[in-house]
Structures are given as structure tokens and as C-alpha cells.
């Protein structure tokens, strides 16, 4: 696969490890639906068709059109768009109509406490208002990358939490705009720091990604929000190895008063 992310272009040369997928099966209206997230950085139409056909052959009782597939790491790859605007609009409408059904029947029934949705563009922000209007009570988190305007749209749409990295959404004015929009609505902000989002000066200082660099970067990001009198913060440091993740979060917990969200990048390592 060819992809772009972290300000560089790269092409995969082979498979290092197995690709994992997570699936939720939902029974609704007498039909079975399968919703998959696949541990890839993108989901091109060609790959989606291959996977949908393979799944349908394995589960013939499930209609191919009832199989939904998405890449786990969609924020790090170019958006895959339909060439026909009408087709894209139809896809979006069908998808957002399905989400409330899946959330109410599967996620809430399973005791799910919180749901995070990647928001690649401003048009997707309206999904949060739609979900709230259609009875979804699970707290919804908007995962924002690079475009502060998407964060503002999500705040206005009634999202329960916003995940950003203040260091990659641009100037101080943009960080201030997001902080003020969230503060006025009592929306907390989760700061996400990982190896791909380290400040360049910090990376230069330490020479490589390490627990000290991750911890210092997280504190610096929090200070950007504190500068605008915003303190409703959750911090998240994600590392590719368990020891680094533990070490970085232990350092962080000794130095900040905020709650910590634990997570992994490339958790299979």
C-alpha cells in the first residue's frame, strides 16, 4: 500500500506481522450486519471489495452490502473519496443512519462506556449531532487531526470530548479558539502524544523517541492549553512498546495533575 502521514510519503514493501481485525455483529430488522475495523492505514475501494467478497463467502448468510469495513488508522492516510459527489452523499447518509442502530443495539447492550470516532473533515462533524438526536447516550469523543476548524464544528455539534494534539493544529490563535469553544461548553480535551507527533526540538534534544521525550512533549502540549486558562485536560502518551508506555506514563503521573488515558500504538509489539 502507498500512503502518506507524519509529513512524509512511504510505500510498504511487505508484511511484517499479521493484520488484525475487530468485528461487531449486529442483528437488526431480521438481518445480520458486520462492522469491521482492520488494522491498516487505509481502506481503498479495491481492498474493500476483496475483503467484502471473502467475508461474504465465509459467512453466506450475511449480504455483502451489510458488511461495513474501515481502516483503524484512517487519520494517517489520505482520505479515500468517491469521484461522484452523489455517491459520496448516499454513502454518508446510509452510514450515519446505521451508526445509531449499531450503537444502541450492540455497544450499549455490551456495556460500552465511551466511543471515539475519527473525524477526517468538517462534513463528518454533523454525525455527532445526528447520533445525539437519535438516542445515542454513550459519551462520544471526536478524534481531530491537524484542522482546528473540525474541532470547532464538533464542539458545536455536541460532542462529549475532543482529542487533539495542540502542537499540530497550527498557530496559538487556533489553539485558543478550540480551548474557548470547549470551555464554553464544558467539553474536556484529551491531548494525544505518540512517536509520530513529537515536537521536532524535543526529538532533536533526545535523539530518538524515548519515555523522557514523550513525557516532555505531553507536558508542553498541556501548557499550550493552560496558557488560555483551559484545565479540563486528559493526557495520553502512546508508545509502540509496553515498557516505554509504562515508563513514560509513570514520569507523567509524577509531574501533572491531570487524568491519564492509557493506550498503545502498534500494540502487537
mmCIF file of N, CA, C and O in Angstrom, residues 15-22 38-40 72-73 239-243 263-269:
data_model
loop_
_atom_site.group_PDB
_atom_site.id
_atom_site.type_symbol
_atom_site.label_atom_id
_atom_site.label_comp_id
_atom_site.label_asym_id
_atom_site.label_seq_id
_atom_site.Cartn_x
_atom_site.Cartn_y
_atom_site.Cartn_z
ATOM 1 N N UNK A 15 4.819 -7.626 4.402
ATOM 2 C CA UNK A 15 4.020 -7.808 5.607
ATOM 3 C C UNK A 15 4.933 -8.209 6.760
ATOM 4 O O UNK A 15 5.584 -9.253 6.708
ATOM 5 N N UNK A 16 5.003 -7.358 7.789
ATOM 6 C CA UNK A 16 5.857 -7.664 8.943
ATOM 7 C C UNK A 16 5.153 -8.622 9.885
ATOM 8 O O UNK A 16 5.747 -9.561 10.401
ATOM 9 N N UNK A 17 3.880 -8.387 10.122
ATOM 10 C CA UNK A 17 3.126 -9.236 11.044
ATOM 11 C C UNK A 17 1.712 -9.374 10.526
ATOM 12 O O UNK A 17 1.314 -8.747 9.552
ATOM 13 N N UNK A 18 0.932 -10.198 11.173
ATOM 14 C CA UNK A 18 -0.449 -10.404 10.763
ATOM 15 C C UNK A 18 -1.250 -9.112 10.899
ATOM 16 O O UNK A 18 -0.995 -8.287 11.770
ATOM 17 N N UNK A 19 -2.203 -8.925 10.026
ATOM 18 C CA UNK A 19 -3.127 -7.803 10.118
ATOM 19 C C UNK A 19 -4.345 -8.266 10.904
ATOM 20 O O UNK A 19 -4.980 -9.262 10.558
ATOM 21 N N UNK A 20 -4.682 -7.545 11.966
ATOM 22 C CA UNK A 20 -5.791 -7.931 12.821
ATOM 23 C C UNK A 20 -7.037 -7.097 12.517
ATOM 24 O O UNK A 20 -6.933 -5.941 12.123
ATOM 25 N N UNK A 21 -8.166 -7.704 12.715
ATOM 26 C CA UNK A 21 -9.436 -7.014 12.512
ATOM 27 C C UNK A 21 -10.335 -7.261 13.719
ATOM 28 O O UNK A 21 -10.277 -8.309 14.358
ATOM 29 N N UNK A 22 -11.131 -6.259 14.034
ATOM 30 C CA UNK A 22 -12.120 -6.366 15.104
ATOM 31 C C UNK A 22 -13.500 -6.246 14.479
ATOM 32 O O UNK A 22 -13.717 -5.405 13.611
ATOM 33 N N UNK A 38 -10.154 -2.727 10.503
ATOM 34 C CA UNK A 38 -8.985 -3.507 10.109
ATOM 35 C C UNK A 38 -7.730 -2.706 10.419
ATOM 36 O O UNK A 38 -7.674 -1.496 10.164
ATOM 37 N N UNK A 39 -6.719 -3.352 10.976
ATOM 38 C CA UNK A 39 -5.508 -2.680 11.427
ATOM 39 C C UNK A 39 -4.614 -2.307 10.244
ATOM 40 O O UNK A 39 -3.495 -2.796 10.087
ATOM 41 N N UNK A 40 -5.137 -1.432 9.387
ATOM 42 C CA UNK A 40 -4.376 -0.917 8.254
ATOM 43 C C UNK A 40 -4.488 0.603 8.273
ATOM 44 O O UNK A 40 -5.293 1.165 9.006
ATOM 45 N N UNK A 72 -8.364 1.140 10.760
ATOM 46 C CA UNK A 72 -8.203 1.651 12.117
ATOM 47 C C UNK A 72 -7.472 2.985 12.123
ATOM 48 O O UNK A 72 -7.788 3.885 12.885
ATOM 49 N N UNK A 73 -6.473 3.130 11.253
ATOM 50 C CA UNK A 73 -5.595 4.312 11.293
ATOM 51 C C UNK A 73 -5.911 5.273 10.162
ATOM 52 O O UNK A 73 -5.022 5.729 9.454
ATOM 53 N N UNK A 239 2.914 4.621 23.135
ATOM 54 C CA UNK A 239 4.218 4.149 22.663
ATOM 55 C C UNK A 239 4.046 2.795 21.999
ATOM 56 O O UNK A 239 3.040 2.109 22.184
ATOM 57 N N UNK A 240 5.062 2.400 21.236
ATOM 58 C CA UNK A 240 4.975 1.147 20.485
ATOM 59 C C UNK A 240 5.418 -0.061 21.288
ATOM 60 O O UNK A 240 5.296 -1.187 20.818
ATOM 61 N N UNK A 241 5.954 0.149 22.476
ATOM 62 C CA UNK A 241 6.330 -0.974 23.325
ATOM 63 C C UNK A 241 5.734 -0.774 24.710
ATOM 64 O O UNK A 241 5.583 0.368 25.170
ATOM 65 N N UNK A 242 5.423 -1.862 25.369
ATOM 66 C CA UNK A 242 4.825 -1.782 26.703
ATOM 67 C C UNK A 242 5.766 -1.116 27.709
ATOM 68 O O UNK A 242 5.343 -0.229 28.466
ATOM 69 N N UNK A 243 7.061 -1.482 27.774
ATOM 70 C CA UNK A 243 7.954 -0.827 28.749
ATOM 71 C C UNK A 243 8.042 0.690 28.558
ATOM 72 O O UNK A 243 8.028 1.445 29.538
ATOM 73 N N UNK A 263 -3.095 3.974 26.416
ATOM 74 C CA UNK A 263 -3.331 3.384 25.097
ATOM 75 C C UNK A 263 -2.022 2.954 24.461
ATOM 76 O O UNK A 263 -0.945 3.251 24.987
ATOM 77 N N UNK A 264 -2.140 2.252 23.358
ATOM 78 C CA UNK A 264 -0.954 1.742 22.666
ATOM 79 C C UNK A 264 -0.985 2.138 21.193
ATOM 80 O O UNK A 264 -2.036 2.260 20.587
ATOM 81 N N UNK A 265 0.200 2.314 20.634
ATOM 82 C CA UNK A 265 0.360 2.353 19.182
ATOM 83 C C UNK A 265 1.064 1.065 18.802
ATOM 84 O O UNK A 265 2.012 0.656 19.461
ATOM 85 N N UNK A 266 0.632 0.431 17.740
ATOM 86 C CA UNK A 266 1.228 -0.834 17.309
ATOM 87 C C UNK A 266 1.320 -1.795 18.492
ATOM 88 O O UNK A 266 2.371 -2.317 18.821
ATOM 89 N N UNK A 267 0.170 -2.005 19.142
ATOM 90 C CA UNK A 267 0.149 -2.723 20.409
ATOM 91 C C UNK A 267 0.639 -4.163 20.307
ATOM 92 O O UNK A 267 1.023 -4.775 21.304
ATOM 93 N N UNK A 268 0.666 -4.727 19.088
ATOM 94 C CA UNK A 268 1.082 -6.121 18.948
ATOM 95 C C UNK A 268 2.555 -6.325 19.297
ATOM 96 O O UNK A 268 2.990 -7.425 19.568
ATOM 97 N N UNK A 269 3.339 -5.221 19.284
ATOM 98 C CA UNK A 269 4.735 -5.331 19.695
ATOM 99 C C UNK A 269 4.847 -5.725 21.155
ATOM 100 O O UNK A 269 5.894 -6.169 21.589
#
